[in-house]
PDB file of C-alpha atoms in Angstrom:
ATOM      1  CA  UNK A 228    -193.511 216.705  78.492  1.00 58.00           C
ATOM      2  CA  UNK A 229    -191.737 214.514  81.201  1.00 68.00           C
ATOM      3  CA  UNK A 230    -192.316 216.594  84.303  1.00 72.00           C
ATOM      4  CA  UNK A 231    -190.158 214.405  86.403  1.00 75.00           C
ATOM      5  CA  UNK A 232    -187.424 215.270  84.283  1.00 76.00           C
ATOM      6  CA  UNK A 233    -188.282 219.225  84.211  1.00 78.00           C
ATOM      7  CA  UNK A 234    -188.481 219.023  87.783  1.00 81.00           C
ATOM      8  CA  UNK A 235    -184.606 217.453  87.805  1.00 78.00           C
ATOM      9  CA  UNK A 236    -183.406 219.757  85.263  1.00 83.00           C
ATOM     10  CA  UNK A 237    -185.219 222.915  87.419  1.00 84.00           C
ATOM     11  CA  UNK A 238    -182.951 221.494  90.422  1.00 83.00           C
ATOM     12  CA  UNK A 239    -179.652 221.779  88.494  1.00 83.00           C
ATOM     13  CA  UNK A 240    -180.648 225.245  87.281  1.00 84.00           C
ATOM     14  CA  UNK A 241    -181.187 226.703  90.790  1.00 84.00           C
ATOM     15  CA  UNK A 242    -178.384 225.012  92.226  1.00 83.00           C
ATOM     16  CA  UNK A 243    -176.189 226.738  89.346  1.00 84.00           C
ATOM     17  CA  UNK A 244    -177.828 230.010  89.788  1.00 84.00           C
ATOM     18  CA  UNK A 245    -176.919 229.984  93.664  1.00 85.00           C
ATOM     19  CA  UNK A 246    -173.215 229.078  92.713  1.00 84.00           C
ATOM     20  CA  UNK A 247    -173.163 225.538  93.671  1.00 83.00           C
ATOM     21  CA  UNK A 248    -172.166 222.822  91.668  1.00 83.00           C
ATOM     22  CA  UNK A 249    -175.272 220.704  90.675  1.00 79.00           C
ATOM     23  CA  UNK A 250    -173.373 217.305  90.498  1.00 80.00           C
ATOM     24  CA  UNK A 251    -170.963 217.281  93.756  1.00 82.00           C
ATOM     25  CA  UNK A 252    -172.938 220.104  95.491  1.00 80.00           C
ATOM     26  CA  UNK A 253    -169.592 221.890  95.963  1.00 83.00           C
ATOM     27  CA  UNK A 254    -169.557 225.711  95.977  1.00 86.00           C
ATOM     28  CA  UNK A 255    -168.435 227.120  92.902  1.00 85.00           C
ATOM     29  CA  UNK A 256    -165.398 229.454  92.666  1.00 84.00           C
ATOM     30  CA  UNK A 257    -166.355 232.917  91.820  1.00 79.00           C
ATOM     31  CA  UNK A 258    -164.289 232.501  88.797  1.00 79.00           C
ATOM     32  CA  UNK A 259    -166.170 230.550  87.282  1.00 82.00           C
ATOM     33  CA  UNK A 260    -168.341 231.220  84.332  1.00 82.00           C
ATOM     34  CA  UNK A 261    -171.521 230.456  86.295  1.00 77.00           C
ATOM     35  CA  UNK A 262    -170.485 233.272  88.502  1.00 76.00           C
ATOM     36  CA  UNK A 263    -170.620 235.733  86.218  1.00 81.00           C
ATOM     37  CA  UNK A 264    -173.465 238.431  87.012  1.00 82.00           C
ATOM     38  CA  UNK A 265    -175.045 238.185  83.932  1.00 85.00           C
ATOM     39  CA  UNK A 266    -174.827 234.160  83.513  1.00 84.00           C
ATOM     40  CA  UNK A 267    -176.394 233.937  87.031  1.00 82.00           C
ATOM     41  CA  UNK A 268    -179.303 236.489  86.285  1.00 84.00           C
ATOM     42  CA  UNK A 269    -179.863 234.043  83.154  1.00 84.00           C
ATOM     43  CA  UNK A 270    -179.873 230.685  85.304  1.00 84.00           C
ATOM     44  CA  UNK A 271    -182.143 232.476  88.268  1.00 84.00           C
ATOM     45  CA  UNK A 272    -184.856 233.660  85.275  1.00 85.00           C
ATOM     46  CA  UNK A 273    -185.277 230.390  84.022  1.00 86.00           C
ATOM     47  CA  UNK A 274    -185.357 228.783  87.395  1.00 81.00           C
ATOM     48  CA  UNK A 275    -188.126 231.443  87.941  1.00 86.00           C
ATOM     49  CA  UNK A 276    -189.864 229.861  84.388  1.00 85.00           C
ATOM     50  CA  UNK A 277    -189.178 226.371  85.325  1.00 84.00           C
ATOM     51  CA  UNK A 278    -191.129 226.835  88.834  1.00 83.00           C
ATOM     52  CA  UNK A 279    -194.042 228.102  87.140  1.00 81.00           C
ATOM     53  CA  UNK A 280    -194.223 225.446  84.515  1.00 81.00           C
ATOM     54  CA  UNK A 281    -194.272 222.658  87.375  1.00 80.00           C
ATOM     55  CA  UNK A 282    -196.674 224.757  89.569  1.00 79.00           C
ATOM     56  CA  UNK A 283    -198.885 225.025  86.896  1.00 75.00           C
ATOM     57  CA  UNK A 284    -198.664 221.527  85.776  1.00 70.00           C
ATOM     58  CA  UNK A 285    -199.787 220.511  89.359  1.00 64.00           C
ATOM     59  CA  UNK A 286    -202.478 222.533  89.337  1.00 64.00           C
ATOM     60  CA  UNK A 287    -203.913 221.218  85.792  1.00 59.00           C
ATOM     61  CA  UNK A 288    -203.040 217.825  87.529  1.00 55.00           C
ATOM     62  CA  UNK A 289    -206.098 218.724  89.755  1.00 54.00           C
ATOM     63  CA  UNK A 290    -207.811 219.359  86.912  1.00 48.00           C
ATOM     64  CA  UNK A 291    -207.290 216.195  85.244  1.00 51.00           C
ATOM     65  CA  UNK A 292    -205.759 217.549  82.385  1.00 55.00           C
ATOM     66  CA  UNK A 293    -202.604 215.918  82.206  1.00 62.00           C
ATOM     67  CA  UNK A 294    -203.267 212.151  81.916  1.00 73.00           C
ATOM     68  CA  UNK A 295    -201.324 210.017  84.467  1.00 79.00           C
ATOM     69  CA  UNK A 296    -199.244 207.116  83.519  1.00 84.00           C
ATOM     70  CA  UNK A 297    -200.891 203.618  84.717  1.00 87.00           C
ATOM     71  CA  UNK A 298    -200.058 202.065  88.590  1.00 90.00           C
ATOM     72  CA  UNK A 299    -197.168 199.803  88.111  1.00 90.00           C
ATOM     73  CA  UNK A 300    -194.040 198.567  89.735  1.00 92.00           C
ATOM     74  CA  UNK A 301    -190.548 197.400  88.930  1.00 90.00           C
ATOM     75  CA  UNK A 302    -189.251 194.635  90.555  1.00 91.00           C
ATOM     76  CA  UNK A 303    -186.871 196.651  92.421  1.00 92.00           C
ATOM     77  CA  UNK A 304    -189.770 198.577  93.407  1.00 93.00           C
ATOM     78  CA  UNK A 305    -191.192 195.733  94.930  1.00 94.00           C
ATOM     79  CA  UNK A 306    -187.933 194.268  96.759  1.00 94.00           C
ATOM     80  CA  UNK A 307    -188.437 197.115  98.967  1.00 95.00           C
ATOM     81  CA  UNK A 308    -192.185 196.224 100.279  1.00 96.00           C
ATOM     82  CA  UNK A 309    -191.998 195.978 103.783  1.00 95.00           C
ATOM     83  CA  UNK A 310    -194.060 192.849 105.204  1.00 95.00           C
ATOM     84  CA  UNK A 311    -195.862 193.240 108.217  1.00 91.00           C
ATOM     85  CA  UNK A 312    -197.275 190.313 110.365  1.00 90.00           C
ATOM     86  CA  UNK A 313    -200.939 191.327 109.388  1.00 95.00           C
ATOM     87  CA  UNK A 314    -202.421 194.461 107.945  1.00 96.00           C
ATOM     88  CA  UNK A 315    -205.821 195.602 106.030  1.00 96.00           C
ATOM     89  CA  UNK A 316    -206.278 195.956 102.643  1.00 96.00           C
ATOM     90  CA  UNK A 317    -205.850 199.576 102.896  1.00 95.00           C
ATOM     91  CA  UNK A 318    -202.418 199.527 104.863  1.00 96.00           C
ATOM     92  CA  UNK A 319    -201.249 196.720 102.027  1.00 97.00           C
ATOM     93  CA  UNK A 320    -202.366 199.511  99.433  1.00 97.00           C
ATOM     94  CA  UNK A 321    -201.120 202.243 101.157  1.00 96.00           C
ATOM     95  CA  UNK A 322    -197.954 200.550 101.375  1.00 97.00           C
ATOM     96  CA  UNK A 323    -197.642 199.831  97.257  1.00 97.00           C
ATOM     97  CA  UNK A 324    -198.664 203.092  96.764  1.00 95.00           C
ATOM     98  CA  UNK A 325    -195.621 204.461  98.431  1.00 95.00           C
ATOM     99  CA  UNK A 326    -193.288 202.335  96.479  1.00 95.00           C
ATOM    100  CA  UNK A 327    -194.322 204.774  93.093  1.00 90.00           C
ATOM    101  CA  UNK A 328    -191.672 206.007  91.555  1.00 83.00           C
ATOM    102  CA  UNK A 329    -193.256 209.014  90.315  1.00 81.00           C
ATOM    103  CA  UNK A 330    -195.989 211.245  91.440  1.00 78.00           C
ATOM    104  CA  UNK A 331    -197.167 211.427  87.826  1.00 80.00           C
ATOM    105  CA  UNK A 332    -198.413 208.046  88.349  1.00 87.00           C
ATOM    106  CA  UNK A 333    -201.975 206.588  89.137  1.00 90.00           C
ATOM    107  CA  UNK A 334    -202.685 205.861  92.745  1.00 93.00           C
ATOM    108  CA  UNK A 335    -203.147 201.721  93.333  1.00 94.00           C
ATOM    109  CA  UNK A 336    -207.316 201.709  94.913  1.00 95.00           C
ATOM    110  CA  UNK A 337    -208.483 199.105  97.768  1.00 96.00           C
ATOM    111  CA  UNK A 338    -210.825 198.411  95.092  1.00 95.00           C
ATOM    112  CA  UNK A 339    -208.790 196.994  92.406  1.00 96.00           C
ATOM    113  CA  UNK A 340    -207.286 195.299  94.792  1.00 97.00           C
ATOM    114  CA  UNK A 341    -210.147 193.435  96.279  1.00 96.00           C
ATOM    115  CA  UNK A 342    -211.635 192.850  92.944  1.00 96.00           C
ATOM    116  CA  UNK A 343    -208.498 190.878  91.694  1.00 97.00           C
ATOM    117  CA  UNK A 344    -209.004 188.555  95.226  1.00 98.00           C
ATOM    118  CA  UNK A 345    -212.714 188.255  94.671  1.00 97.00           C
ATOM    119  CA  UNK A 346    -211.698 187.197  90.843  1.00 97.00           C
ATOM    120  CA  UNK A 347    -209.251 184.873  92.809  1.00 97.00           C
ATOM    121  CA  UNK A 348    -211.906 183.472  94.698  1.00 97.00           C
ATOM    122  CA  UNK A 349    -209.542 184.779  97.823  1.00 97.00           C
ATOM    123  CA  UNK A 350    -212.077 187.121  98.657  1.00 97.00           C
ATOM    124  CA  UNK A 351    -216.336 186.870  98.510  1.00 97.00           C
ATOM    125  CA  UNK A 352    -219.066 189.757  98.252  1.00 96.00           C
ATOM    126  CA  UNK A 353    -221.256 188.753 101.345  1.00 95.00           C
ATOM    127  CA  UNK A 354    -224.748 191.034 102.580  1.00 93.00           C
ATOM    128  CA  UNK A 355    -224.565 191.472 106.245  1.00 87.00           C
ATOM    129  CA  UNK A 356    -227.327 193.905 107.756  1.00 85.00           C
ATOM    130  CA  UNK A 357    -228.027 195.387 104.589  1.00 90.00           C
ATOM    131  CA  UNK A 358    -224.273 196.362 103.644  1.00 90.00           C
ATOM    132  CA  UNK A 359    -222.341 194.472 101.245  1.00 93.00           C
ATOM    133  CA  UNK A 360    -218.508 193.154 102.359  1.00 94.00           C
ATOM    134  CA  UNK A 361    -216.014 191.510 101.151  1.00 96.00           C
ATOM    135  CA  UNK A 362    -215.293 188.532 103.101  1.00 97.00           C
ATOM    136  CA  UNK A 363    -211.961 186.100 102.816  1.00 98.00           C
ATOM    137  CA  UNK A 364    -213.530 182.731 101.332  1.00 97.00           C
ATOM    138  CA  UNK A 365    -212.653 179.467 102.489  1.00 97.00           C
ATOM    139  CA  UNK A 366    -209.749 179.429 100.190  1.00 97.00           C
ATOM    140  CA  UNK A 367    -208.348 182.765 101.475  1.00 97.00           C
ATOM    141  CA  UNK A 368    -208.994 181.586 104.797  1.00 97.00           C
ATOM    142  CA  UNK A 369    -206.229 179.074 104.120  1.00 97.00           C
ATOM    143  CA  UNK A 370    -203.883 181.438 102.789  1.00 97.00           C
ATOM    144  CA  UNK A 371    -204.122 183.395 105.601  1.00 96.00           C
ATOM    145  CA  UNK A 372    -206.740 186.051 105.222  1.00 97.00           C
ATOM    146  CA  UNK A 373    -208.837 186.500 108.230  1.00 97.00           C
ATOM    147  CA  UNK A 374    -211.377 188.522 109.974  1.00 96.00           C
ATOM    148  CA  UNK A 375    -211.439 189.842 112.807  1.00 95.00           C
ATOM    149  CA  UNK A 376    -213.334 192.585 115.324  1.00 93.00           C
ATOM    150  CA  UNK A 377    -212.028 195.777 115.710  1.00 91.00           C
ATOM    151  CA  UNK A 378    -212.721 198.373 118.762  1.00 91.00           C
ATOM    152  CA  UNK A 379    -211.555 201.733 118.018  1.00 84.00           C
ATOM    153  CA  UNK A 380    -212.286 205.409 119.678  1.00 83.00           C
ATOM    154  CA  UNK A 381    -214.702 205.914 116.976  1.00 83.00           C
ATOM    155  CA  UNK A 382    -216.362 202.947 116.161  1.00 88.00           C
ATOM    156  CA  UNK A 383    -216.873 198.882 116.178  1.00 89.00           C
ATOM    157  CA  UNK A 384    -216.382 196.937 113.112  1.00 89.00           C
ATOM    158  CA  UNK A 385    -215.054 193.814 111.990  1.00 92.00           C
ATOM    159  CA  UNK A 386    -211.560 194.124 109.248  1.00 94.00           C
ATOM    160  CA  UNK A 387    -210.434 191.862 107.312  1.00 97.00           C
ATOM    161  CA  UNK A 388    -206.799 191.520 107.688  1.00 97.00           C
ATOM    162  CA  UNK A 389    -203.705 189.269 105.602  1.00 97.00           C
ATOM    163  CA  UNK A 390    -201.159 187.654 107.149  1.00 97.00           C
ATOM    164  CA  UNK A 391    -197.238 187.621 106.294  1.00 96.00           C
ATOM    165  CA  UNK A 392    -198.057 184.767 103.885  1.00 96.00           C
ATOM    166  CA  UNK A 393    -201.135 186.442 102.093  1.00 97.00           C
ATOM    167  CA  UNK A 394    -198.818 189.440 101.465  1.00 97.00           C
ATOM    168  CA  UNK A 395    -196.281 187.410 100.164  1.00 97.00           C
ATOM    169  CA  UNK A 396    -198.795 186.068  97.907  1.00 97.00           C
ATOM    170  CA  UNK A 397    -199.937 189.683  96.349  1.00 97.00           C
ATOM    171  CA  UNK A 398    -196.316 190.820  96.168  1.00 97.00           C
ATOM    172  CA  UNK A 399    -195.254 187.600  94.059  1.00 96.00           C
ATOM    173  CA  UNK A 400    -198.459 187.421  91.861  1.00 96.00           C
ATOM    174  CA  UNK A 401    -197.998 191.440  91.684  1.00 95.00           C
ATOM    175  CA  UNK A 402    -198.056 191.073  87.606  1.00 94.00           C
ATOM    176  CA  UNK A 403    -200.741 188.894  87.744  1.00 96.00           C
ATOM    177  CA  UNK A 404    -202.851 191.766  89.668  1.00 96.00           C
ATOM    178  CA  UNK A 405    -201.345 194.323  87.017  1.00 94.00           C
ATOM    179  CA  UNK A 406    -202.583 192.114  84.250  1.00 93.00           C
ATOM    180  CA  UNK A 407    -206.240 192.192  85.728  1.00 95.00           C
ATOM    181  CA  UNK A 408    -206.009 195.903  86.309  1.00 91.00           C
ATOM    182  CA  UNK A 409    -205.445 196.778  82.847  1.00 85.00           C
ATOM    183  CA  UNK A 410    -207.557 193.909  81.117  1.00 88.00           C
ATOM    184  CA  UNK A 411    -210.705 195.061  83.577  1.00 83.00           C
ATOM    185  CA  UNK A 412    -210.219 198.679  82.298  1.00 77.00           C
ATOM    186  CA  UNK A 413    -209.823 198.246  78.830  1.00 69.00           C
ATOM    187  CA  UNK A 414    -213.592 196.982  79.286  1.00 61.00           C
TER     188      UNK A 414
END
């Protein structure tokens, strides 16, 4: 069941049910056949239905019983990635996460994106007072990935942050990353 498109189709229906055109958004004249008392009774019942299937299917969502459809993103998709001079790993997730074009659709982790960069050699697994961190290597360095020390209202901590060209760098090679994503689960 394509719940993206139920949710669409669920749109149209209330929108007809209220008396407004679902297309131009234009109020319907009352005689039309959409106006009629027992047409609109019809289209508000099965708006009613249509609610509860996509409340439901969130809710079994939760559950993890309706299977996601794998991260990915168009090119399109992409085109509209904002760049920022420097951000975290997070942020830079964060960010590709809200390019999704569905909500059926995986969430993009830090994780899988730090283990494609370590797999680049962009990134290294260092032990620093008994923690282990991922570090920009040498390489990385050069491509603009950098750490610095960060002083917040809640705590100390050095972040490793990428630069406008290190971003750039993900975003092009984005296929490459979706390539390791799926080849690293399939194991």
């Amino acid at each position: 069941m394509n719940l993206e498109l139920l949710k669409h189709a669920q749109g149209y229906i209330e929108n007809m049910a209220k008396g407004i055109h679902p297309l131009t958004g234009e109020i319907i004249s009352d005689n039309e056949i959409l106006n009629n008392i027992r047409i609109s009774r019809c289209l508000f019942y099965v708006n009613d239905v249509l609610k509860d299937i996509l409340t439901n299917a969130h809710k079994n969502i939760s559950k993890n019983k309706i299977k996601l459809i794998p991260f990915s993103l168009t090119t399109k998709e992409l085109s509209q990635y904002e760049y920022t001079s420097s951000l975290t790993i997070s942020r830079i997730t964060q960010k590709l996460n809200q390019l999704r074009s569905s909500e059926w659709m995986e969430k993009l982790k830090v994780s899988q994106l730090s283990a494609w960069l370590v797999d680049l050699d962009l990134l290294q697994v260092v032990e620093e007072k008994g923690h282990k961190l991922k570090r920009p290597t040498a390489i990385g360095e050069n491509m603009g990935t950098y750490v610095e020390h960060v002083i917040n209202h809640f705590r100390e901590y050095d972040a490793v942050f990428y630069n406008l060209e290190m971003q750039k760098y993900i975003i092009t090679h984005f296929n490459d990353f979706l390539n390791f994503i799926h080849q690293t689960e399939k194991v």
